[in-house]
Structures are given as C-alpha cells and as structure tokens.
Amino acid sequence: MSRLVMKFGGTSVADIDRIKNVARHVKREVDAGHEVAVIVSAMAGETNKLVEYCRQTSVLHDAREYDAIVAAGEQVTSGLLAIALQAIGVNARSWQGWQIPVLTSNQHGSARIEGIDGAEIVKRFKERREVAVVAGFQGLHKETGRITTLGRGGSDTSAVAVAAAIRADRCDIYTDVDGVYTTDPRVVPKARRLDRIAFEEMLEMASLGAKVMQVRSIELGMVHRVRIFVRSSFDKPEDIDPHGVPPGTLICDEEEILEQQTVTGIAFSKDEAQISIRRVQDKPGIAAAIFGPLAEANINVDMIVQNVSADGATTDLTFTVPAADFERAKDTLSVAKAQIGYARLDGATDVTKVSVIGVGMRSHAGVAAKAFRALADRGINIRAITTSEIKFSVLIDAAYTELAVRTLHSLYGLDKS
Ligand code: ASP
Ligand code: MG
C-alpha cells in the first residue's frame, strides 16, 4: 500500500465527463489499496473568467477580494469530484484550502504556503478509507483569516505541499502532456520523453520556459524531497495496468537517476529583452547604481555581461530583462541616467535565451565549448553567455531559435532514434 497525491489540472476537469474520468482514475488507485488525496484545479478557462470579472468590475481592485473570487473555481471542482467519487462507490470528502487549513503568507494573489496540517486527512484514510479531494490554489492567511491564492498555476504547488504534509510516497501530476521532454517537441520533433529528471534540472527547465509545472512547486518538491510523477490524464483509467510502470517522467533526487547523461534537456525562452548601456564609467558603485533602481522597480535582471575597459575610464554593460519589463527598464534607467552616467542605451527584444541543462555538467569539462563551436559553424552569433554549475545559457537572435535548439539537441545526443 502506498500513500498517493493525484493532481488534475484544468483540462483534466474541463467538463462533467472529464471529472467522471478523473473519478475512475482515483478509484483505480483506491481499489489497488492506496490512500489517496486528490488536488484539483478549476475547470479549464474558469479562473481566467473569474479574473476577467474582477477586472471588468474595477481595473484597480482589492487583492483580498480578487482572491475571494478566483478561489471559487476550485471550490466547484472539488465538490463535483467528491460527488463523482461517491457515485461510483468511493468514500470521498472535499476540502477547501481554509478547511484544512493551508496556511499562507499575506501576499494576496501570489501567497506562499507556510504550513499544512495533514493530520485530519491521514486520520480519515485510516478510519474511513476516505479520499480527500482538496481544492488546489487556495490558502488562508494565518493572521487575518482571509482566503488567499497561490498565483496562477498554483494548484501544482498545493499538490506538492499536501504530499509533503501527509508524507505521500509520490505526487502524481496528471496533465495534458505525458511527461517532461528533452525540449519542446513542437520545435524539435525528435525530442524524447525523459524517464527521470533531477529536481534541480527540472527547476531550470521550468524557470527557463518549459511550462509543465509551476516553478514554485518544484522548489517545494526539492526541499521536501517529494517524488513527483508527470503523466497524462488522457489515458483511459481502464487501460492502465495497476502493476506496470505507466508512461511519464519522474522528478526525483539525483541519486535515484542511475544512467546520468551530461545534458538532460534544452530550454529556451523568447520572452527576453537585451539592454546595453554604452560607455558607462568604469568605477566602483556603477553596478549598484544601475541594478539598484531596477531591483526597486521589481525588474528581474538575468544575464549580465560587463567588459573590463581598455582605457580604464568607460566600458559597456549588457544584461537581459523579461520582455514584458523592457520599456519600464529603459524608463527606469533614463531616470537614473544622471547618477549612472552613460553615453547611450541600446535595446533589443528580438532575442532568445537558449539554455543547456544537466547535472552531469558538474563533472564534465568542455560541455559549453562544444556548443559554442556548433553554433558558430551554423553562423549563429552569441550576444551574451551565462553559466552555472548545471547549465549554461546563450542569448541569440530570435530568428535562429529553432536552428539553435535543434543543433544543440542533436549535439548532445538527445534526439530520439
Ligand atoms: N486555477 C488556477 C489557475 O488557472 C490554478 C491552477 O490551475 O493551477 O491558475
Ligand atoms: Mg497548470
């Protein structure tokens, strides 16, 4: 017997038929003797609709009321799934975030989970063999007692947090893809599904553009060592062999991955913008003068390249920001121009960041050098580079995105045969 968390996203509970399908997936696990907590999202499109209602009522609205409204989608699906389970003979009860409770910080709209008491859920597993159907996305601020939500895509984080709280053996994320791929299969048809990926790698993949799960949920899984299994909700429950290994990707500890590749995946993000500050004075305090105001404006700076000046007087500094913050970043820097002191500000939004990820890089030299050569051979110019222990990223012209991703994908032997 295992203790499982099963999480179903919006497309998996998009209508009543799909919810009944989810109920049969849950029954399959219950019949196999497992203790099950299910986390559900709102029906597909429902949260967007609620967000839009808030905006239409008043563009500037109270974040506490926003949370009261958008949390409603999950309330509906959790109740419906409990009914669907009861209808097929499975003992089940729904739980709202405030009922468990899922205690969070006070940042309405993007609250962070601070604690979950899983005792009651576990007690009911034991005493009544009762399935807990938990509304994802929702929390409760511990001091004000108000409903909070965890940010868009937050039910992934609810699932992993509940799994940690009840010490589940595994957290299954049922979604509309059947796992995590070496890169986006729409760009590289030869992309392969990974059997396993380490938390750290998945964290990079998710932060760098692979939108399988909310980034925060992977962080949480890593900290609490929750094994996460990404699998498809479109398989018919009847077709799944309860004793076999279903298709999917296990996100787990590095030690659980025996055949470690040097490179695990290639991620890319087109939502980048490049800013270059020309002829900025080369003296102490300049980086602070530039990045201080950007930080205050809540703009995330990513790749940073600074040259050592030849004349000891001025230098160029290039960095990237999210494309959505490009205009705001330029404005912020223009306002601070007098303090910083520079000749000119250049920018570009038609750039892509391509990242090569793999924990195996820690123990292999020359991984990045190989990529630079291959990209050069295809005439792709690199505008900026950053490296860390388990990844490196290059900033290139957006027009070369597909060529670059495909080139690197074959270069590191990731193409499926
Ligand atoms: N329903 C919420 C959203 O659409 C949370 C989730 O689905 O993860 O963002
Ligand atoms: Mg989602």
CSV table of C-alpha atoms and ligand atoms in Angstrom, one decimal:
chain,number,residue,atom,x,y,z
A,1,MET,CA,0.0,0.0,0.0
A,2,SER,CA,1.2,3.5,-0.8
A,3,ARG,CA,0.0,6.9,0.0
A,4,LEU,CA,-0.5,9.0,-3.1
A,5,VAL,CA,-1.4,12.5,-4.1
A,6,MET,CA,-3.1,12.8,-7.5
A,7,LYS,CA,-3.3,16.2,-9.1
A,8,PHE,CA,-5.5,17.1,-12.0
A,9,GLY,CA,-5.2,20.3,-13.9
A,10,GLY,CA,-7.9,22.4,-15.6
A,11,THR,CA,-8.1,20.5,-18.9
A,12,SER,CA,-8.4,17.2,-17.0
A,13,VAL,CA,-11.5,18.5,-15.2
A,14,ALA,CA,-12.8,20.7,-18.1
A,15,ASP,CA,-16.4,19.2,-18.0
A,16,ILE,CA,-18.5,16.7,-16.2
A,17,ASP,CA,-17.4,13.8,-18.4
A,18,ARG,CA,-13.8,14.6,-17.7
A,19,ILE,CA,-14.5,14.8,-14.0
A,20,LYS,CA,-16.1,11.4,-14.1
A,21,ASN,CA,-13.0,10.2,-15.9
A,22,VAL,CA,-10.8,11.6,-13.1
A,23,ALA,CA,-13.0,9.8,-10.6
A,24,ARG,CA,-12.3,6.5,-12.3
A,25,HIS,CA,-8.6,7.2,-12.2
A,26,VAL,CA,-8.9,7.8,-8.5
A,27,LYS,CA,-11.0,4.6,-8.0
A,28,ARG,CA,-8.3,2.6,-9.8
A,29,GLU,CA,-5.7,3.7,-7.1
A,30,VAL,CA,-8.2,3.2,-4.2
A,31,ASP,CA,-9.0,-0.3,-5.5
A,32,ALA,CA,-5.3,-1.1,-5.7
A,33,GLY,CA,-5.3,-0.4,-1.9
A,34,HIS,CA,-3.7,3.0,-1.8
A,35,GLU,CA,-4.5,6.0,0.4
A,36,VAL,CA,-5.3,8.9,-1.9
A,37,ALA,CA,-5.5,12.7,-1.6
A,38,VAL,CA,-6.6,14.4,-4.9
A,39,ILE,CA,-5.8,18.0,-5.7
A,40,VAL,CA,-7.9,19.7,-8.4
A,41,SER,CA,-7.7,22.9,-10.4
A,42,ALA,CA,-10.7,24.9,-11.6
A,43,MET,CA,-12.3,23.8,-14.9
A,44,ALA,CA,-10.3,24.9,-17.9
A,45,GLY,CA,-10.9,28.6,-18.6
A,46,GLU,CA,-12.8,29.2,-15.3
A,47,THR,CA,-10.0,31.0,-13.5
A,48,ASN,CA,-9.5,33.3,-16.5
A,49,LYS,CA,-13.2,34.1,-16.5
A,50,LEU,CA,-13.1,35.0,-12.8
A,51,VAL,CA,-10.0,37.1,-13.2
A,52,GLU,CA,-11.8,38.9,-16.0
A,53,TYR,CA,-14.9,39.5,-13.9
A,54,CYS,CA,-12.7,41.3,-11.3
A,55,ARG,CA,-11.0,43.4,-14.0
A,56,GLN,CA,-14.4,44.4,-15.5
A,57,THR,CA,-15.8,45.4,-12.2
A,58,SER,CA,-12.9,47.6,-11.4
A,59,VAL,CA,-9.5,47.7,-13.0
A,60,LEU,CA,-7.9,48.6,-9.7
A,61,HIS,CA,-9.4,46.1,-7.2
A,62,ASP,CA,-8.7,44.9,-3.7
A,63,ALA,CA,-6.4,41.9,-3.9
A,64,ARG,CA,-8.2,40.3,-0.9
A,65,GLU,CA,-11.5,40.3,-2.9
A,66,TYR,CA,-9.7,39.1,-6.0
A,67,ASP,CA,-8.6,36.0,-4.0
A,68,ALA,CA,-12.2,35.5,-2.6
A,69,ILE,CA,-13.4,35.4,-6.2
A,70,VAL,CA,-10.8,33.5,-8.1
A,71,ALA,CA,-10.6,30.8,-5.4
A,72,ALA,CA,-14.2,29.9,-6.4
A,73,GLY,CA,-13.3,27.8,-9.4
A,74,GLU,CA,-11.5,25.1,-7.3
A,75,GLN,CA,-14.4,25.1,-4.8
A,76,VAL,CA,-16.7,23.9,-7.6
A,77,THR,CA,-14.4,21.1,-9.0
A,78,SER,CA,-13.5,19.7,-5.6
A,79,GLY,CA,-17.2,19.3,-4.7
A,80,LEU,CA,-18.0,17.8,-8.1
A,81,LEU,CA,-15.3,15.3,-7.9
A,82,ALA,CA,-16.3,14.3,-4.4
A,83,ILE,CA,-19.8,13.6,-5.7
A,84,ALA,CA,-18.5,11.8,-8.8
A,85,LEU,CA,-16.4,9.5,-6.5
A,86,GLN,CA,-19.3,8.8,-4.1
A,87,ALA,CA,-21.5,7.9,-7.2
A,88,ILE,CA,-19.1,5.1,-8.1
A,89,GLY,CA,-18.8,3.8,-4.5
A,90,VAL,CA,-15.7,5.6,-3.3
A,91,ASN,CA,-15.8,7.3,0.1
A,92,ALA,CA,-14.7,10.9,-0.5
A,93,ARG,CA,-14.9,14.3,1.0
A,94,SER,CA,-14.0,17.8,-0.4
A,95,TRP,CA,-11.7,20.2,1.4
A,96,GLN,CA,-11.3,23.9,0.8
A,97,GLY,CA,-7.9,25.5,1.5
A,98,TRP,CA,-9.3,27.2,4.6
A,99,GLN,CA,-10.8,24.0,6.0
A,100,ILE,CA,-7.5,22.0,6.1
A,101,PRO,CA,-6.1,24.7,6.5
A,102,VAL,CA,-3.4,25.6,4.1
A,103,LEU,CA,-1.8,28.5,5.9
A,104,THR,CA,-0.1,31.1,3.8
A,105,SER,CA,1.6,34.4,3.8
A,106,ASN,CA,-0.3,37.6,3.3
A,107,GLN,CA,0.7,38.3,-0.4
A,108,HIS,CA,-2.8,38.1,-1.9
A,109,GLY,CA,-2.7,36.8,-5.5
A,110,SER,CA,0.6,35.1,-5.0
A,111,ALA,CA,0.7,33.8,-1.4
A,112,ARG,CA,3.3,31.4,-0.2
A,113,ILE,CA,2.4,28.3,1.7
A,114,GLU,CA,3.7,28.4,5.3
A,115,GLY,CA,2.2,25.3,6.8
A,116,ILE,CA,-0.3,22.5,6.3
A,117,ASP,CA,-1.6,20.1,8.9
A,118,GLY,CA,-2.2,16.8,7.2
A,119,ALA,CA,-3.3,15.0,10.4
A,120,GLU,CA,-7.1,15.0,9.7
A,121,ILE,CA,-6.7,13.8,6.2
A,122,VAL,CA,-4.4,10.9,7.4
A,123,LYS,CA,-6.8,10.1,10.2
A,124,ARG,CA,-9.7,9.7,7.7
A,125,PHE,CA,-7.5,7.5,5.5
A,126,LYS,CA,-7.1,5.1,8.4
A,127,GLU,CA,-10.5,5.3,10.0
A,128,ARG,CA,-12.8,5.5,7.0
A,129,ARG,CA,-10.7,4.8,3.9
A,130,GLU,CA,-11.9,8.3,2.8
A,131,VAL,CA,-10.4,10.0,-0.2
A,132,ALA,CA,-9.6,13.7,0.4
A,133,VAL,CA,-10.5,15.9,-2.5
A,134,VAL,CA,-8.6,19.2,-1.9
A,135,ALA,CA,-9.2,22.4,-3.8
A,136,GLY,CA,-5.9,23.5,-5.2
A,137,PHE,CA,-4.7,27.1,-5.5
A,138,GLN,CA,-6.3,28.2,-2.2
A,139,GLY,CA,-4.9,29.1,1.1
A,140,LEU,CA,-5.7,31.0,4.3
A,141,HIS,CA,-3.8,33.9,5.7
A,142,LYS,CA,-3.0,32.8,9.2
A,143,GLU,CA,-3.5,36.1,11.0
A,144,THR,CA,-6.3,37.8,9.1
A,145,GLY,CA,-8.2,34.5,8.4
A,146,ARG,CA,-8.8,35.7,4.8
A,147,ILE,CA,-8.7,33.4,1.7
A,148,THR,CA,-5.5,33.7,-0.3
A,149,THR,CA,-4.5,32.2,-3.7
A,150,LEU,CA,-1.1,30.9,-4.7
A,151,GLY,CA,-0.6,32.6,-8.0
A,152,ARG,CA,-1.5,31.2,-11.5
A,153,GLY,CA,-0.8,27.6,-11.9
A,154,GLY,CA,-0.7,27.3,-8.1
A,155,SER,CA,-2.5,24.0,-7.7
A,156,ASP,CA,0.7,22.3,-8.7
A,157,THR,CA,2.2,23.8,-5.6
A,158,SER,CA,-0.8,22.8,-3.5
A,159,ALA,CA,-0.3,19.2,-4.6
A,160,VAL,CA,3.3,19.0,-3.7
A,161,ALA,CA,2.7,20.8,-0.4
A,162,VAL,CA,-0.1,18.4,0.6
A,163,ALA,CA,2.1,15.5,-0.5
A,164,ALA,CA,4.8,16.8,1.9
A,165,ALA,CA,2.4,17.3,4.7
A,166,ILE,CA,0.9,13.8,4.5
A,167,ARG,CA,4.2,12.2,3.7
A,168,ALA,CA,3.0,10.8,0.5
A,169,ASP,CA,5.1,8.2,-1.4
A,170,ARG,CA,4.6,10.0,-4.6
A,171,CYS,CA,2.8,13.1,-6.1
A,172,ASP,CA,1.3,12.3,-9.5
A,173,ILE,CA,0.7,15.3,-11.7
A,174,TYR,CA,-1.9,14.3,-14.3
A,175,THR,CA,-1.8,16.7,-17.2
A,176,ASP,CA,-2.3,17.1,-20.9
A,177,VAL,CA,1.2,16.0,-21.8
A,178,ASP,CA,2.6,12.6,-20.9
A,179,GLY,CA,5.8,13.8,-19.3
A,180,VAL,CA,8.7,16.1,-19.5
A,181,TYR,CA,10.6,16.2,-22.8
A,182,THR,CA,14.2,16.9,-23.6
A,183,THR,CA,12.9,20.0,-25.3
A,184,ASP,CA,9.7,21.4,-26.8
A,185,PRO,CA,8.5,18.6,-29.2
A,186,ARG,CA,6.8,21.3,-31.3
A,187,VAL,CA,10.2,22.8,-32.1
A,188,VAL,CA,12.2,19.6,-32.2
A,189,PRO,CA,10.1,16.6,-33.4
A,190,LYS,CA,12.9,14.3,-32.3
A,191,ALA,CA,12.5,15.4,-28.6
A,192,ARG,CA,12.3,12.4,-26.2
A,193,ARG,CA,10.3,12.0,-23.1
A,194,LEU,CA,12.6,11.7,-20.1
A,195,ASP,CA,12.0,8.7,-17.8
A,196,ARG,CA,13.6,10.7,-14.9
A,197,ILE,CA,14.8,14.2,-14.3
A,198,ALA,CA,16.5,15.6,-11.2
A,199,PHE,CA,14.8,18.3,-9.2
A,200,GLU,CA,17.5,20.8,-9.9
A,201,GLU,CA,17.3,20.2,-13.7
A,202,MET,CA,13.5,20.4,-13.7
A,203,LEU,CA,13.7,23.7,-11.7
A,204,GLU,CA,15.9,25.1,-14.5
A,205,MET,CA,13.7,23.7,-17.2
A,206,ALA,CA,10.6,25.2,-15.7
A,207,SER,CA,12.2,28.5,-15.0
A,208,LEU,CA,13.6,28.7,-18.5
A,209,GLY,CA,10.4,28.1,-20.4
A,210,ALA,CA,9.2,24.5,-20.1
A,211,LYS,CA,5.7,25.2,-18.8
A,212,VAL,CA,4.9,21.8,-17.4
A,213,MET,CA,4.6,22.9,-13.7
A,214,GLN,CA,4.6,26.0,-11.6
A,215,VAL,CA,8.3,26.7,-10.7
A,216,ARG,CA,7.4,27.1,-7.0
A,217,SER,CA,6.1,23.5,-6.9
A,218,ILE,CA,9.4,22.1,-8.0
A,219,GLU,CA,11.3,24.1,-5.4
A,220,LEU,CA,9.0,22.7,-2.8
A,221,GLY,CA,9.4,19.2,-4.1
A,222,MET,CA,13.2,19.6,-3.9
A,223,VAL,CA,13.2,20.9,-0.4
A,224,HIS,CA,10.8,18.3,1.0
A,225,ARG,CA,12.0,15.5,-1.3
A,226,VAL,CA,8.6,14.8,-2.7
A,227,ARG,CA,8.9,12.4,-5.7
A,228,ILE,CA,6.8,13.9,-8.5
A,229,PHE,CA,5.5,11.9,-11.4
A,230,VAL,CA,4.2,13.8,-14.5
A,231,ARG,CA,1.8,11.7,-16.5
A,232,SER,CA,-1.1,12.0,-18.9
A,233,SER,CA,-4.7,12.3,-17.8
A,234,PHE,CA,-5.9,11.3,-21.2
A,235,ASP,CA,-5.1,7.7,-20.8
A,236,LYS,CA,-8.3,5.7,-20.1
A,237,PRO,CA,-8.2,4.5,-16.4
A,238,GLU,CA,-9.3,1.0,-17.6
A,239,ASP,CA,-6.2,0.8,-19.9
A,240,ILE,CA,-3.7,1.3,-17.1
A,241,ASP,CA,-2.1,-1.8,-15.7
A,242,PRO,CA,-2.1,-1.2,-11.9
A,243,HIS,CA,1.1,-3.2,-11.6
A,244,GLY,CA,3.0,-1.8,-14.6
A,245,VAL,CA,5.1,1.4,-14.9
A,246,PRO,CA,2.9,4.0,-16.7
A,247,PRO,CA,4.5,6.4,-19.2
A,248,GLY,CA,5.6,9.6,-17.6
A,249,THR,CA,8.5,11.4,-16.1
A,250,LEU,CA,9.7,11.1,-12.5
A,251,ILE,CA,11.1,14.2,-11.0
A,252,CYS,CA,13.3,13.0,-8.2
A,253,ASP,CA,16.6,13.1,-6.4
A,254,GLU,CA,19.8,13.0,-8.4
A,255,GLU,CA,20.8,9.8,-6.6
A,256,GLU,CA,17.7,8.0,-8.0
A,257,ILE,CA,19.0,8.5,-11.5
A,258,LEU,CA,21.4,5.8,-12.4
A,259,GLU,CA,22.3,6.5,-16.0
A,260,GLN,CA,23.2,10.1,-15.8
A,261,GLN,CA,23.6,11.9,-19.1
A,262,THR,CA,25.8,15.0,-19.3
A,263,VAL,CA,23.0,17.0,-20.8
A,264,THR,CA,19.3,16.3,-19.9
A,265,GLY,CA,17.4,19.0,-21.8
A,266,ILE,CA,17.4,22.2,-23.8
A,267,ALA,CA,15.1,25.0,-22.7
A,268,PHE,CA,14.5,28.3,-24.5
A,269,SER,CA,12.7,31.5,-23.8
A,270,LYS,CA,11.7,34.1,-26.3
A,271,ASP,CA,10.4,36.4,-23.6
A,272,GLU,CA,13.7,38.1,-23.2
A,273,ALA,CA,15.0,41.6,-23.9
A,274,GLN,CA,18.5,42.8,-24.1
A,275,ILE,CA,19.7,46.2,-22.8
A,276,SER,CA,23.1,47.5,-23.4
A,277,ILE,CA,24.5,50.6,-21.7
A,278,ARG,CA,27.3,52.2,-23.7
A,279,ARG,CA,30.3,54.0,-22.3
A,280,VAL,CA,29.3,53.8,-18.7
A,281,GLN,CA,32.0,54.9,-16.3
A,282,ASP,CA,34.2,52.1,-15.0
A,283,LYS,CA,34.4,52.8,-11.3
A,284,PRO,CA,33.2,51.4,-8.0
A,285,GLY,CA,29.4,51.7,-7.4
A,286,ILE,CA,28.3,51.7,-11.0
A,287,ALA,CA,26.7,48.2,-11.0
A,288,ALA,CA,24.9,49.2,-7.8
A,289,ALA,CA,23.7,52.5,-9.5
A,290,ILE,CA,22.3,50.5,-12.4
A,291,PHE,CA,20.8,47.4,-10.8
A,292,GLY,CA,19.6,49.1,-7.6
A,293,PRO,CA,16.9,51.1,-9.3
A,294,LEU,CA,15.9,48.1,-11.5
A,295,ALA,CA,15.5,45.9,-8.3
A,296,GLU,CA,13.4,48.6,-6.7
A,297,ALA,CA,11.2,48.7,-9.8
A,298,ASN,CA,10.8,44.9,-9.3
A,299,ILE,CA,12.5,44.1,-12.6
A,300,ASN,CA,14.3,40.8,-12.7
A,301,VAL,CA,17.7,41.1,-14.3
A,302,ASP,CA,19.1,37.8,-15.7
A,303,MET,CA,22.2,37.6,-17.9
A,304,ILE,CA,24.9,40.3,-17.1
A,305,VAL,CA,27.9,40.9,-19.2
A,306,GLN,CA,30.4,43.6,-18.4
A,307,ASN,CA,33.7,44.3,-20.1
A,308,VAL,CA,36.9,45.3,-18.5
A,309,SER,CA,37.5,48.7,-20.0
A,310,ALA,CA,40.6,49.2,-22.2
A,311,ASP,CA,41.2,52.8,-21.2
A,312,GLY,CA,40.3,52.4,-17.6
A,313,ALA,CA,37.6,55.1,-18.0
A,314,THR,CA,34.5,53.7,-19.6
A,315,THR,CA,33.0,50.3,-20.5
A,316,ASP,CA,29.9,48.7,-21.9
A,317,LEU,CA,27.4,46.7,-19.9
A,318,THR,CA,24.8,44.3,-21.3
A,319,PHE,CA,22.1,42.4,-19.5
A,320,THR,CA,18.6,40.9,-20.1
A,321,VAL,CA,15.2,41.5,-18.5
A,322,PRO,CA,11.8,39.9,-19.2
A,323,ALA,CA,10.5,41.3,-22.5
A,324,ALA,CA,7.3,42.5,-20.6
A,325,ASP,CA,9.5,44.8,-18.5
A,326,PHE,CA,11.6,46.1,-21.3
A,327,GLU,CA,10.0,49.6,-21.6
A,328,ARG,CA,9.8,50.0,-17.8
A,329,ALA,CA,13.5,49.0,-17.5
A,330,LYS,CA,14.5,51.6,-20.1
A,331,ASP,CA,12.5,54.3,-18.4
A,332,THR,CA,14.0,53.4,-15.0
A,333,LEU,CA,17.5,53.7,-16.4
A,334,SER,CA,16.8,57.0,-18.2
A,335,VAL,CA,15.5,58.5,-14.9
A,336,ALA,CA,18.7,57.3,-13.2
A,337,LYS,CA,21.0,58.5,-16.0
A,338,ALA,CA,22.5,61.3,-14.1
A,339,GLN,CA,23.6,59.1,-11.2
A,340,ILE,CA,24.8,56.3,-13.5
A,341,GLY,CA,26.5,58.4,-16.2
A,342,TYR,CA,26.5,56.7,-19.6
A,343,ALA,CA,26.6,57.8,-23.3
A,344,ARG,CA,23.8,55.7,-24.8
A,345,LEU,CA,21.2,53.0,-24.1
A,346,ASP,CA,20.6,50.3,-26.7
A,347,GLY,CA,18.0,47.6,-26.6
A,348,ALA,CA,16.6,44.6,-28.5
A,349,THR,CA,13.6,42.4,-27.9
A,350,ASP,CA,14.1,40.0,-30.9
A,351,VAL,CA,16.4,37.8,-28.8
A,352,THR,CA,16.0,34.3,-27.4
A,353,LYS,CA,17.8,32.7,-24.5
A,354,VAL,CA,18.7,29.1,-25.1
A,355,SER,CA,19.8,27.0,-22.2
A,356,VAL,CA,21.5,23.7,-21.9
A,357,ILE,CA,20.8,21.8,-18.7
A,358,GLY,CA,22.2,18.8,-17.0
A,359,VAL,CA,23.6,17.9,-13.5
A,360,GLY,CA,26.2,15.8,-15.3
A,361,MET,CA,27.9,19.1,-16.3
A,362,ARG,CA,29.3,19.3,-12.8
A,363,SER,CA,31.7,16.5,-13.6
A,364,HIS,CA,32.3,17.1,-17.3
A,365,ALA,CA,34.6,19.7,-18.8
A,366,GLY,CA,34.1,21.3,-22.2
A,367,VAL,CA,30.4,20.9,-22.4
A,368,ALA,CA,29.7,24.5,-23.2
A,369,ALA,CA,32.8,24.9,-25.5
A,370,LYS,CA,31.3,22.2,-27.8
A,371,ALA,CA,28.1,24.2,-28.1
A,372,PHE,CA,29.9,27.5,-29.0
A,373,ARG,CA,31.7,25.7,-31.8
A,374,ALA,CA,28.5,24.1,-33.1
A,375,LEU,CA,26.6,27.4,-33.1
A,376,ALA,CA,29.5,29.2,-34.8
A,377,ASP,CA,29.5,26.6,-37.5
A,378,ARG,CA,25.9,27.4,-38.3
A,379,GLY,CA,26.6,31.1,-38.3
A,380,ILE,CA,24.7,31.9,-35.1
A,381,ASN,CA,26.1,34.8,-33.2
A,382,ILE,CA,26.2,34.7,-29.4
A,383,ARG,CA,25.3,38.0,-27.8
A,384,ALA,CA,25.8,37.0,-24.2
A,385,ILE,CA,26.6,33.9,-22.2
A,386,THR,CA,26.0,32.9,-18.6
A,387,THR,CA,26.9,29.7,-16.8
A,388,SER,CA,26.2,28.0,-13.6
A,389,GLU,CA,27.1,24.6,-12.2
A,390,ILE,CA,24.4,22.7,-14.0
A,391,LYS,CA,23.5,24.9,-17.0
A,392,PHE,CA,24.7,27.4,-19.5
A,393,SER,CA,22.7,29.9,-21.5
A,394,VAL,CA,23.4,31.8,-24.6
A,395,LEU,CA,21.5,34.8,-25.9
A,396,ILE,CA,21.0,34.7,-29.7
A,397,ASP,CA,18.9,36.4,-32.4
A,398,ALA,CA,15.3,35.2,-32.2
A,399,ALA,CA,15.3,34.2,-35.8
A,400,TYR,CA,17.8,31.4,-35.1
A,401,THR,CA,15.9,29.9,-32.2
A,402,GLU,CA,14.8,26.7,-33.9
A,403,LEU,CA,18.1,26.1,-35.6
A,404,ALA,CA,20.0,26.6,-32.4
A,405,VAL,CA,17.7,24.4,-30.3
A,406,ARG,CA,17.8,21.6,-32.9
A,407,THR,CA,21.6,21.9,-33.3
A,408,LEU,CA,22.2,21.6,-29.6
A,409,HIS,CA,19.6,18.8,-29.2
A,410,SER,CA,21.5,16.6,-31.6
A,411,LEU,CA,24.9,17.7,-30.5
A,412,TYR,CA,24.3,16.3,-27.0
A,413,GLY,CA,22.7,13.1,-28.3
A,414,LEU,CA,19.2,13.9,-27.2
A,415,ASP,CA,17.5,13.1,-30.5
A,416,LYS,CA,15.2,10.0,-30.3
A,417,SER,CA,16.3,7.3,-32.7
B,1,ASP,N1,-6.9,27.5,-11.5
B,1,ASP,C1,-5.7,28.2,-11.2
B,1,ASP,C2,-5.2,28.8,-12.5
B,1,ASP,O1,-5.7,28.7,-13.5
B,1,ASP,C3,-4.7,27.4,-10.5
B,1,ASP,C4,-4.2,26.2,-11.3
B,1,ASP,O2,-4.9,25.7,-12.2
B,1,ASP,O3,-3.2,25.7,-11.1
B,1,ASP,O4,-4.1,29.4,-12.5
B,2,MG,MG,-1.3,24.0,-14.7
